[in-house]
Coordinates of C-alpha atoms in Angstrom, one line a residue:
Chain Y
M1 CA 6.1 30.6 34.4
S2 CA 8.0 32.7 36.6
T3 CA 10.2 34.4 33.8
T4 CA 7.2 36.3 32.2
S5 CA 6.8 39.0 34.7
V6 CA 10.6 39.9 34.2
L7 CA 10.4 39.6 30.6
T8 CA 7.4 41.9 30.3
D9 CA 9.3 44.6 31.8
I10 CA 12.1 44.5 29.0
P11 CA 11.5 46.2 25.6
A12 CA 9.9 43.6 23.4
R13 CA 12.6 43.1 21.2
P14 CA 14.4 39.9 22.3
L15 CA 11.1 38.3 22.6
T16 CA 10.2 39.1 19.1
L17 CA 13.3 37.8 18.0
K18 CA 13.1 34.5 19.9
R19 CA 9.6 34.2 18.7
A20 CA 10.8 35.1 14.9
V21 CA 13.3 32.1 15.2
R22 CA 10.7 29.7 16.6
S23 CA 8.1 30.7 14.0
A24 CA 10.8 30.3 11.4
K25 CA 11.4 26.7 12.6
R26 CA 7.6 26.4 12.3
Q27 CA 7.6 27.6 8.8
W28 CA 10.6 25.5 8.0
L29 CA 8.4 22.3 8.8
W30 CA 5.3 23.6 6.8
F31 CA 7.7 24.6 3.8
Y32 CA 9.0 21.2 3.9
T33 CA 5.4 19.7 3.9
L34 CA 4.7 21.8 0.9
L35 CA 7.5 20.6 -1.1
F36 CA 6.5 17.2 -0.3
A37 CA 2.9 17.5 -1.4
V38 CA 4.2 19.0 -4.5
L39 CA 6.6 16.0 -5.3
L40 CA 3.8 13.7 -4.3
Y41 CA 1.6 14.9 -7.0
L42 CA 4.3 15.5 -9.7
P43 CA 4.2 12.3 -11.8
S44 CA 0.4 12.3 -11.6
V45 CA 0.5 16.3 -12.8
F46 CA 2.7 15.3 -15.8
I47 CA 0.1 12.4 -16.7
L48 CA -2.6 15.1 -16.6
I49 CA -0.8 17.5 -18.7
F50 CA 0.4 15.3 -21.5
S51 CA -3.0 13.8 -21.8
F52 CA -3.9 17.1 -23.1
N53 CA -0.9 17.7 -25.5
S54 CA -1.4 17.0 -29.2
G55 CA 1.8 15.7 -29.9
I56 CA 2.5 12.0 -29.6
H57 CA 6.0 12.6 -27.8
I58 CA 5.8 12.8 -24.3
A59 CA 8.6 15.8 -24.1
F60 CA 8.5 19.5 -23.7
P61 CA 7.9 21.9 -25.5
L62 CA 4.3 21.2 -25.6
K63 CA 2.2 21.0 -28.9
D64 CA -1.4 22.2 -29.0
W65 CA -4.1 21.4 -26.6
T66 CA -6.6 18.6 -27.6
F67 CA -9.3 16.3 -26.2
D68 CA -8.6 13.8 -28.9
W69 CA -7.0 11.4 -26.7
Y70 CA -10.1 11.6 -24.6
R71 CA -12.3 11.0 -27.5
Q72 CA -10.0 7.9 -28.8
M73 CA -10.4 6.5 -25.5
A74 CA -14.2 6.7 -25.3
Q75 CA -14.4 4.8 -28.6
D76 CA -11.8 2.2 -27.5
D77 CA -13.9 -1.1 -27.0
A78 CA -10.9 -3.1 -25.7
L79 CA -10.4 -0.6 -23.1
L80 CA -14.1 -0.2 -22.2
D81 CA -14.3 -4.0 -21.8
A82 CA -11.3 -3.8 -19.6
A83 CA -12.8 -1.3 -17.5
L84 CA -16.0 -3.4 -17.2
N85 CA -14.3 -6.3 -16.0
S86 CA -12.5 -4.5 -13.4
L87 CA -15.6 -2.9 -12.3
K88 CA -17.2 -6.2 -12.1
V89 CA -14.2 -7.9 -10.1
A90 CA -13.7 -4.9 -7.8
T91 CA -17.4 -4.8 -6.8
A92 CA -17.6 -8.5 -6.1
A93 CA -14.2 -8.5 -4.3
S94 CA -14.9 -5.5 -2.1
L95 CA -18.5 -6.8 -1.1
C96 CA -17.1 -10.3 -0.4
S97 CA -14.2 -9.4 1.5
T98 CA -15.9 -6.7 3.7
A99 CA -18.5 -9.3 4.5
I100 CA -16.0 -11.9 5.3
G101 CA -14.0 -9.3 7.3
T102 CA -17.0 -7.8 9.1
L103 CA -18.1 -11.4 10.4
G104 CA -14.4 -12.7 11.1
A105 CA -13.8 -9.4 13.1
F106 CA -16.9 -9.7 15.1
A107 CA -16.2 -13.2 16.2
L108 CA -12.6 -12.3 16.9
V109 CA -13.3 -9.3 19.0
R110 CA -16.5 -10.3 20.9
Y111 CA -15.7 -13.8 21.7
R112 CA -12.7 -15.8 23.0
W113 CA -10.9 -18.2 21.1
P114 CA -8.2 -20.6 21.7
G115 CA -5.3 -19.1 19.9
G116 CA -7.3 -16.0 19.0
Q117 CA -4.2 -13.8 18.4
A118 CA -2.6 -16.4 16.0
I119 CA -5.7 -16.2 14.1
T120 CA -5.5 -12.7 13.5
G121 CA -2.0 -12.9 12.9
L122 CA -2.5 -15.6 10.2
S123 CA -5.3 -13.8 8.6
M124 CA -3.0 -10.9 8.2
L125 CA -0.6 -12.9 6.1
P126 CA -1.5 -11.9 2.6
L127 CA -0.5 -8.4 3.5
L128 CA 2.9 -9.5 5.0
M129 CA 3.9 -11.3 1.6
P130 CA 5.1 -9.7 -1.5
S131 CA 2.4 -9.9 -3.6
I132 CA 4.1 -11.6 -6.5
I133 CA 4.3 -14.8 -4.0
M134 CA 0.7 -14.5 -3.6
G135 CA 0.0 -14.3 -7.2
I136 CA 2.2 -17.4 -7.9
A137 CA 0.7 -19.4 -4.8
L138 CA -2.9 -18.7 -6.1
L139 CA -1.8 -19.7 -9.6
V140 CA -0.3 -23.0 -8.3
L141 CA -3.3 -23.6 -6.1
L142 CA -5.7 -23.2 -9.0
R143 CA -3.9 -25.4 -11.1
A144 CA -3.7 -28.1 -8.5
A145 CA -7.5 -27.8 -8.1
G146 CA -7.8 -28.2 -12.1
L147 CA -9.2 -24.8 -12.6
D148 CA -8.4 -22.3 -15.3
N149 CA -7.5 -18.7 -15.2
S150 CA -10.6 -16.4 -15.6
L151 CA -12.2 -13.3 -14.3
V152 CA -13.7 -15.4 -11.4
A153 CA -10.2 -16.5 -10.4
I154 CA -8.9 -12.9 -10.3
T155 CA -12.0 -12.1 -8.0
F156 CA -11.1 -14.9 -5.8
G157 CA -7.3 -13.8 -5.5
H158 CA -8.6 -10.3 -4.8
V159 CA -10.9 -11.5 -1.9
V160 CA -7.9 -13.3 -0.4
F161 CA -5.7 -10.0 -0.9
C162 CA -8.5 -7.7 0.5
T163 CA -9.8 -9.8 3.4
P164 CA -6.9 -8.6 5.9
L165 CA -7.6 -4.9 4.8
A166 CA -11.3 -5.5 5.7
L167 CA -10.7 -7.2 8.7
S168 CA -8.3 -4.6 10.4
I169 CA -10.8 -1.9 9.8
M170 CA -13.7 -3.6 11.0
M171 CA -11.7 -5.1 14.1
S172 CA -10.7 -1.6 15.2
R173 CA -14.3 -0.4 14.8
F174 CA -15.7 -3.2 17.0
V175 CA -13.0 -2.7 19.6
T176 CA -14.5 0.9 20.1
L177 CA -17.9 0.3 19.6
D178 CA -19.9 0.8 22.9
R179 CA -20.8 -2.8 24.3
S180 CA -23.6 -1.6 26.6
L181 CA -25.7 -0.8 23.5
E182 CA -25.5 -4.4 22.5
E183 CA -26.1 -5.8 26.2
A184 CA -29.2 -3.4 26.4
A185 CA -30.4 -4.8 23.5
M186 CA -30.1 -8.3 24.6
D187 CA -31.4 -7.4 28.1
L188 CA -34.5 -6.3 26.2
G189 CA -35.0 -9.7 24.8
A190 CA -33.3 -9.5 21.4
N191 CA -31.2 -12.7 20.6
E192 CA -27.6 -12.4 19.3
V193 CA -28.5 -12.3 15.6
R194 CA -30.9 -9.8 16.1
T195 CA -28.6 -7.5 18.1
F196 CA -25.9 -7.9 15.6
L197 CA -28.3 -6.9 12.8
K198 CA -30.1 -4.1 14.5
I199 CA -27.8 -2.6 16.7
T200 CA -23.9 -3.6 15.8
L201 CA -24.0 -3.3 12.0
P202 CA -25.8 0.1 11.8
L203 CA -23.6 1.6 14.2
S204 CA -20.6 0.2 12.1
S205 CA -21.9 1.5 8.9
A206 CA -19.3 4.1 8.4
A207 CA -16.6 1.7 8.8
I208 CA -18.2 -0.9 6.6
F209 CA -18.3 1.7 3.7
A210 CA -14.8 2.7 4.6
S211 CA -13.7 -1.0 4.1
I212 CA -15.8 -1.4 0.8
I213 CA -14.1 1.7 -0.6
L214 CA -10.5 0.5 0.4
C215 CA -11.1 -3.0 -1.0
F216 CA -12.7 -1.5 -4.2
T217 CA -9.8 0.7 -4.8
T218 CA -7.2 -1.8 -3.9
S219 CA -8.7 -4.5 -6.3
I220 CA -9.3 -1.9 -9.2
D221 CA -5.7 -1.1 -9.0
E222 CA -4.3 -4.7 -8.3
F223 CA -1.9 -5.8 -11.1
V224 CA 0.5 -8.7 -9.9
I225 CA -2.1 -11.2 -8.8
A226 CA -4.5 -10.3 -11.6
F227 CA -1.6 -10.7 -14.0
F228 CA -1.0 -14.4 -12.8
L229 CA -4.6 -15.3 -12.5
S230 CA -6.1 -13.7 -15.7
G231 CA -7.2 -15.8 -18.7
T232 CA -8.3 -14.2 -22.0
D233 CA -10.4 -11.2 -20.3
V234 CA -8.1 -8.6 -18.8
T235 CA -8.6 -6.1 -16.0
L236 CA -7.9 -2.3 -16.5
P237 CA -4.3 -2.4 -14.9
L238 CA -3.4 -5.6 -17.4
Y239 CA -4.7 -3.7 -20.4
I240 CA -2.7 -0.5 -19.4
W241 CA 0.4 -2.6 -18.8
G242 CA -0.2 -4.3 -22.5
Q243 CA -0.4 -0.6 -24.0
L244 CA 2.7 0.7 -22.4
R245 CA 4.8 -1.1 -24.9
F246 CA 3.4 0.9 -27.7
P247 CA 4.5 4.5 -27.7
S248 CA 1.5 5.5 -30.2
H249 CA -1.0 4.3 -27.7
L250 CA 0.7 6.2 -24.5
P251 CA -1.4 9.6 -24.9
E252 CA -4.7 7.5 -24.7
I253 CA -3.4 5.5 -21.7
L254 CA -2.6 9.0 -20.0
A255 CA -6.1 10.4 -20.8
L256 CA -7.6 7.0 -19.1
G257 CA -4.8 7.7 -16.2
S258 CA -6.1 11.2 -15.7
C259 CA -9.7 10.1 -15.8
M260 CA -8.8 7.2 -13.1
L261 CA -7.0 10.1 -11.1
L262 CA -10.1 12.0 -11.1
G263 CA -12.4 8.9 -10.0
S264 CA -10.2 8.0 -7.2
L265 CA -10.0 11.5 -5.8
C266 CA -13.7 11.8 -5.9
L267 CA -13.7 8.3 -4.0
V268 CA -11.4 9.7 -1.4
F269 CA -13.2 12.7 -0.7
L270 CA -16.5 10.6 -0.5
S271 CA -15.2 8.5 2.1
E272 CA -13.6 11.5 3.9
A273 CA -17.1 13.0 4.0
L274 CA -18.5 9.7 5.1
R275 CA -15.9 9.7 8.0
R276 CA -16.8 13.1 8.9
R277 CA -20.6 12.1 9.2
G278 CA -19.8 8.8 11.1
A279 CA -17.6 10.8 13.6
K280 CA -20.4 13.3 13.8
T281 CA -23.2 11.0 14.7
Q282 CA -20.5 9.3 17.1
E283 CA -20.2 12.3 19.1
G284 CA -23.9 13.5 19.1
Chain V
M1 CA -29.1 -27.2 24.2
P2 CA -28.9 -23.6 23.2
H3 CA -25.5 -23.3 24.4
L4 CA -24.1 -25.6 21.9
G5 CA -26.2 -24.0 19.0
R6 CA -24.7 -20.4 20.1
K7 CA -21.3 -22.1 20.0
I8 CA -21.8 -23.2 16.4
G9 CA -23.2 -19.9 15.4
R10 CA -20.0 -18.2 16.6
F11 CA -17.8 -20.6 14.8
L12 CA -19.8 -20.0 11.5
L13 CA -19.0 -16.4 11.8
L14 CA -15.3 -17.3 11.8
T15 CA -15.4 -19.9 9.0
P16 CA -15.4 -17.5 5.9
L17 CA -12.2 -15.8 7.4
G18 CA -10.6 -19.3 8.0
I19 CA -11.4 -20.1 4.5
S20 CA -10.4 -17.3 2.6
S21 CA -7.4 -16.2 4.6
I22 CA -6.0 -18.8 6.6
L23 CA -7.0 -22.1 4.8
T24 CA -6.4 -20.6 1.0
V25 CA -2.9 -19.1 2.0
S26 CA -1.5 -21.9 3.9
V27 CA -2.4 -24.7 1.4
S28 CA -1.2 -22.5 -1.6
L29 CA 1.9 -21.9 0.1
A30 CA 2.3 -25.6 1.2
L31 CA 1.9 -26.5 -2.7
I32 CA 4.6 -24.0 -3.8
L33 CA 6.8 -25.7 -1.1
V34 CA 6.0 -29.3 -2.5
L35 CA 6.3 -28.1 -6.1
S36 CA 9.8 -26.5 -5.5
F37 CA 10.8 -30.1 -4.7
Q38 CA 9.5 -31.6 -8.2
R39 CA 11.4 -32.7 -11.2
T40 CA 10.6 -29.9 -13.8
D41 CA 7.8 -31.1 -16.4
Q42 CA 6.0 -28.8 -18.7
T43 CA 3.0 -31.2 -18.7
A44 CA 2.4 -32.1 -15.3
L45 CA 2.5 -30.2 -11.9
F46 CA 3.7 -32.8 -9.8
T47 CA 5.8 -35.4 -10.9
E48 CA 8.6 -36.9 -8.4
F49 CA 10.8 -35.6 -5.9
S50 CA 14.2 -33.8 -6.9
W51 CA 16.6 -31.2 -5.7
A52 CA 17.2 -29.9 -9.3
A53 CA 15.2 -26.6 -9.0
Y54 CA 17.2 -25.5 -5.8
Q55 CA 20.4 -26.7 -7.2
D56 CA 20.1 -25.1 -10.6
N57 CA 18.7 -21.9 -9.3
I58 CA 19.3 -21.2 -5.7
L59 CA 23.0 -22.2 -5.8
H60 CA 23.6 -20.3 -9.0
P61 CA 25.4 -16.9 -8.3
L62 CA 22.8 -15.0 -10.3
F63 CA 20.1 -15.5 -7.8
W64 CA 22.4 -14.4 -5.0
R65 CA 23.4 -11.2 -6.9
V66 CA 19.6 -10.2 -7.8
L67 CA 18.7 -11.1 -4.1
A68 CA 21.3 -8.9 -2.5
R69 CA 20.3 -6.2 -5.0
S70 CA 16.8 -6.5 -4.1
L71 CA 17.1 -6.4 -0.2
T72 CA 19.6 -3.4 -0.6
I73 CA 17.2 -1.5 -2.8
S74 CA 14.2 -2.4 -0.5
A75 CA 16.5 -1.2 2.5
L76 CA 17.5 2.0 1.0
V77 CA 13.9 2.6 -0.2
T78 CA 12.6 1.8 3.3
I79 CA 15.0 4.2 5.0
V80 CA 14.6 7.1 2.4
T81 CA 10.7 6.7 2.7
V82 CA 10.7 7.0 6.6
V83 CA 13.0 9.8 6.7
L84 CA 11.2 11.8 4.1
A85 CA 7.8 11.2 5.8
Y86 CA 8.5 11.5 9.4
P87 CA 8.5 15.2 9.4
V88 CA 5.4 15.3 7.4
A89 CA 3.7 12.9 10.1
Y90 CA 5.0 15.3 12.7
V91 CA 3.4 18.4 11.2
V92 CA 0.0 16.4 10.7
S93 CA -0.1 15.2 14.5
F94 CA 1.5 18.2 16.1
R95 CA 0.9 21.3 14.0
A96 CA -2.0 20.9 11.7
G97 CA -4.7 21.3 14.4
R98 CA -8.1 21.5 12.6
Y99 CA -6.5 21.1 9.4
K100 CA -5.3 17.6 10.3
H101 CA -7.5 15.6 8.4
A102 CA -7.4 17.7 5.4
L103 CA -3.8 17.3 5.4
L104 CA -3.9 13.5 5.8
V105 CA -6.4 13.4 2.7
I106 CA -4.0 15.4 0.8
V107 CA -1.1 13.4 1.4
S108 CA -2.7 10.3 1.1
A109 CA -5.1 11.0 -2.0
P110 CA -2.5 10.2 -4.7
F111 CA -2.0 6.7 -3.4
F112 CA -5.5 5.7 -4.5
T113 CA -4.6 6.3 -8.0
S114 CA -3.2 3.6 -10.2
Y115 CA 0.3 2.2 -9.0
L116 CA 1.1 1.3 -12.6
L117 CA 0.9 4.8 -13.7
R118 CA 2.3 6.4 -10.9
I119 CA 5.7 4.3 -11.4
F120 CA 5.0 5.1 -15.4
G121 CA 5.0 8.9 -14.4
W122 CA 8.7 8.5 -13.3
K123 CA 9.4 7.1 -16.7
I124 CA 8.0 9.9 -18.3
I125 CA 10.0 12.4 -15.9
L126 CA 13.3 10.5 -16.3
G127 CA 13.2 8.8 -19.6
F128 CA 15.7 9.7 -22.4
N129 CA 13.2 12.1 -24.3
G130 CA 11.5 12.9 -20.9
V131 CA 10.3 15.9 -18.9
L132 CA 13.5 16.1 -17.1
N133 CA 15.9 15.7 -20.1
S134 CA 13.8 18.1 -22.4
A135 CA 13.5 20.6 -19.8
L136 CA 17.2 20.7 -19.3
L137 CA 17.8 20.8 -23.0
G138 CA 15.2 23.7 -23.3
L139 CA 17.0 25.6 -20.5
G140 CA 20.3 25.3 -22.5
L141 CA 22.1 23.4 -19.5
I142 CA 22.9 20.4 -21.4
H143 CA 23.2 19.8 -25.3
E144 CA 22.3 16.2 -25.4
P145 CA 19.6 14.2 -23.3
L146 CA 21.3 12.6 -20.4
P147 CA 21.3 8.7 -20.8
F148 CA 21.7 7.6 -17.3
L149 CA 18.6 8.7 -15.7
V150 CA 16.4 5.9 -16.2
Y151 CA 16.8 1.9 -16.2
N152 CA 18.9 1.8 -13.3
P153 CA 18.7 0.7 -9.4
A154 CA 18.6 4.7 -8.6
A155 CA 15.4 5.1 -10.8
V156 CA 14.0 2.0 -9.0
I157 CA 14.7 3.4 -5.6
I158 CA 13.2 7.0 -6.4
A159 CA 10.1 5.7 -8.1
L160 CA 9.4 3.1 -5.4
S161 CA 10.1 5.7 -2.6
H162 CA 7.7 8.0 -4.1
A163 CA 5.1 5.3 -4.4
Y164 CA 5.4 4.0 -0.8
L165 CA 5.6 7.6 1.2
A166 CA 1.9 7.3 2.2
F167 CA 2.5 3.8 3.7
A168 CA 5.1 5.5 6.0
I169 CA 3.0 8.6 6.8
L170 CA -0.1 6.8 8.1
P171 CA 1.7 4.3 10.6
I172 CA 4.0 7.2 12.0
Y173 CA 1.2 9.6 12.1
V174 CA -0.9 7.1 14.2
S175 CA 1.8 6.4 16.8
L176 CA 2.8 10.4 17.3
D177 CA -1.0 10.9 17.7
R178 CA -0.6 8.5 20.8
V179 CA 2.2 10.6 22.3
E180 CA 0.8 11.9 25.6
R181 CA 0.9 15.6 25.4
A182 CA 1.3 16.0 28.9
L183 CA 4.7 14.2 28.9
L184 CA 5.9 16.9 26.4
E185 CA 4.6 19.8 28.7
A186 CA 6.2 18.0 31.8
A187 CA 9.6 18.0 30.0
S188 CA 9.7 21.5 28.9
D189 CA 8.5 22.6 32.3
L190 CA 11.5 20.6 33.7
G191 CA 13.8 22.8 31.4
A192 CA 14.3 20.5 28.3
R193 CA 14.9 22.3 25.1
P194 CA 12.4 21.6 22.1
A195 CA 15.2 19.4 20.4
K196 CA 15.8 17.6 23.5
V197 CA 12.1 16.8 24.0
F198 CA 11.7 15.5 20.5
F199 CA 15.0 13.2 20.8
K200 CA 14.3 12.1 24.3
I201 CA 10.4 11.7 24.3
V202 CA 8.7 12.1 20.7
L203 CA 11.1 10.0 18.7
P204 CA 11.3 7.0 21.1
L205 CA 7.6 6.9 21.7
S206 CA 6.8 6.8 18.0
A207 CA 9.4 4.0 17.5
P208 CA 6.5 1.3 16.9
G209 CA 5.0 3.5 14.3
V210 CA 8.3 3.5 12.4
I211 CA 8.9 -0.1 12.7
S212 CA 5.3 -0.9 11.5
A213 CA 6.1 1.7 8.5
A214 CA 9.4 -0.1 7.8
V215 CA 8.0 -3.4 7.6
L216 CA 5.0 -2.2 5.7
I217 CA 7.4 -0.8 3.1
F218 CA 10.2 -3.6 3.2
V219 CA 8.2 -6.5 2.6
P220 CA 6.2 -5.5 -0.6
T221 CA 9.0 -3.7 -2.2
V222 CA 11.4 -6.8 -2.0
G223 CA 8.8 -8.6 -4.4
D224 CA 7.8 -5.5 -6.5
Y225 CA 7.5 -6.4 -10.1
I226 CA 6.2 -3.4 -11.9
T227 CA 9.0 -1.0 -10.7
P228 CA 12.1 -2.7 -11.9
T229 CA 10.3 -4.1 -15.0
L230 CA 9.4 -0.1 -16.0
V231 CA 12.4 1.7 -14.9
G232 CA 15.0 -0.8 -13.7
G233 CA 16.7 -2.1 -16.7
P234 CA 18.8 -4.9 -16.9
D235 CA 21.1 -3.7 -13.8
G236 CA 18.0 -2.7 -11.9
S237 CA 16.1 -6.3 -12.2
M238 CA 15.0 -7.7 -8.9
V239 CA 13.8 -11.2 -7.5
A240 CA 10.2 -10.7 -8.8
N241 CA 11.6 -10.5 -12.3
L242 CA 13.3 -13.8 -11.8
I243 CA 10.2 -15.7 -10.3
Q244 CA 8.0 -14.2 -13.1
S245 CA 10.3 -15.3 -16.0
A246 CA 10.4 -18.9 -14.5
F247 CA 6.6 -18.9 -14.4
G248 CA 6.4 -17.2 -17.7
K249 CA 9.0 -17.5 -20.7
A250 CA 11.1 -20.5 -19.0
N251 CA 7.8 -22.4 -17.8
D252 CA 9.7 -23.8 -15.2
W253 CA 7.5 -23.6 -12.2
P254 CA 9.4 -25.8 -9.9
A255 CA 12.2 -23.1 -10.4
G256 CA 10.1 -20.5 -9.8
S257 CA 8.6 -22.1 -6.6
A258 CA 12.2 -22.6 -5.5
L259 CA 12.8 -18.9 -6.1
S260 CA 9.9 -18.0 -4.1
M261 CA 10.5 -20.0 -1.1
A262 CA 14.2 -18.6 -1.1
T263 CA 12.6 -15.1 -1.3
I264 CA 10.2 -15.9 1.5
L265 CA 13.0 -17.0 3.9
A266 CA 15.0 -14.1 2.9
V267 CA 12.4 -11.6 3.7
G268 CA 10.7 -13.7 6.5
V269 CA 13.6 -14.6 8.7
P270 CA 14.9 -10.8 9.5
L271 CA 11.3 -10.0 10.0
L272 CA 10.8 -12.8 12.7
I273 CA 14.0 -11.7 14.3
A274 CA 12.9 -8.0 14.5
F275 CA 9.3 -9.2 15.7
S276 CA 10.8 -11.4 18.5
I277 CA 13.2 -8.6 19.7
G278 CA 10.2 -6.1 19.5
H279 CA 8.0 -8.7 21.4
R280 CA 10.8 -9.4 24.0
R281 CA 11.1 -5.6 24.6
A282 CA 7.6 -5.0 25.0
T283 CA 7.1 -7.8 27.6
A284 CA 10.2 -6.6 29.2
A285 CA 8.8 -3.1 29.5
S286 CA 5.5 -4.2 30.8

């Protein structure tokens, strides 16, 4: 800039003032971000605090610290059953929807289809609808097919709900995947299936993991679809919903919530670590 | 004929997606459309053609009141969320440098925790014997708990906005990250002040992210069931509460289906208009 030579001759004061104003502006944005982060975590922090409070009432001042609610939680068979059901549903749903999404994304990205954009758009429909409507629509479908509510029905509902998530993650991966690697494999005599299994899938493993984790966390937290499709066996969110009505059961639910908070934070950090490793292997 | 075999193979890749997404969703939506035109019968799903579900529910002023409230609450939540999230997305994209991903993880981590408990957390904070009231009492600022903090539309707006903040940050951040940095340098080299650079270049170029964030928040919040049920009270109930009670307590499935169809129209028509305007602009620009 042409003005710098002039400015360097002037004593540093106006410049530092300008700098101070500018840095104050930057600080302001950072201060806002800090406040934002605190607000984000606020409800979770209160859940964590009150899960260690020995009093049954959720109000200040706190009484004694206690681990009783965690002990009570670990002995609650209904809760453990619900957690196990949720694990089963989320595992099955995340694997199925990631498989469906991976195959579909590959077909949509690599090959031309008449109305390909319409197919992609229609596949995203479950994300563009309030989930209560997905819930009742699937309930009516189930009844029309003469089937009853069950964990299998919930799993089916979650596959429908999670597939668009998997599809969008996998599509963006395949779009950026270097095609020349696949072409090289085919030039060397591998057929399409072998190329897909030996080249495309291994190169997309980070995205596949990301998709499984996202679908898993979505399914394990999903309430409304499960609410309409559940039979006698409930998933964890349904169990929590049932307990929220009883004030005496609340501290135990808060202990459960704190454990879930910890578990999902671990998953988030795991997926971030995987993303970093994926980014590194792509660079190197 | 290897060519035909290959075509069939490609088609098989797409089949599971076609079944799980397109076929299931379109068939089940068609079923609720048909069901909404059926006479109510507790023992059978499909009976005979009738307008009754629409006449009794959609023409009822209660539905319009609740629908208007739902749309207003969702619109406010969308605005609040996008406005609050934009500066954070800006910091992540423009200021965070090598801490970009760390900051993204920090702001999105709470959204992988239970939605139910996140909303319930606000009931703990705003409740009659809640954190806020007990803190204010303890500080001596008030002498009785404030009863108006929870069970009203404002509580629904606060809890929903909080719950959807990450949905706003991510798309805005993605579109901000795509803004060509050379454009900003060019503008400031030509003498534009930072504020002008922001309003003339950064903000317009990030509009697609803002719009997709708005859609991602507006659509699910109109039909949210958990939040109005937990913190809404009678004055904060939304369309999802009407739909749920038709399928639950009232056991009137045609009524619930008619309410759902009306909700789909109320949400879908503005969305389609927005999409077609966006599409026309995009094609006009190119």
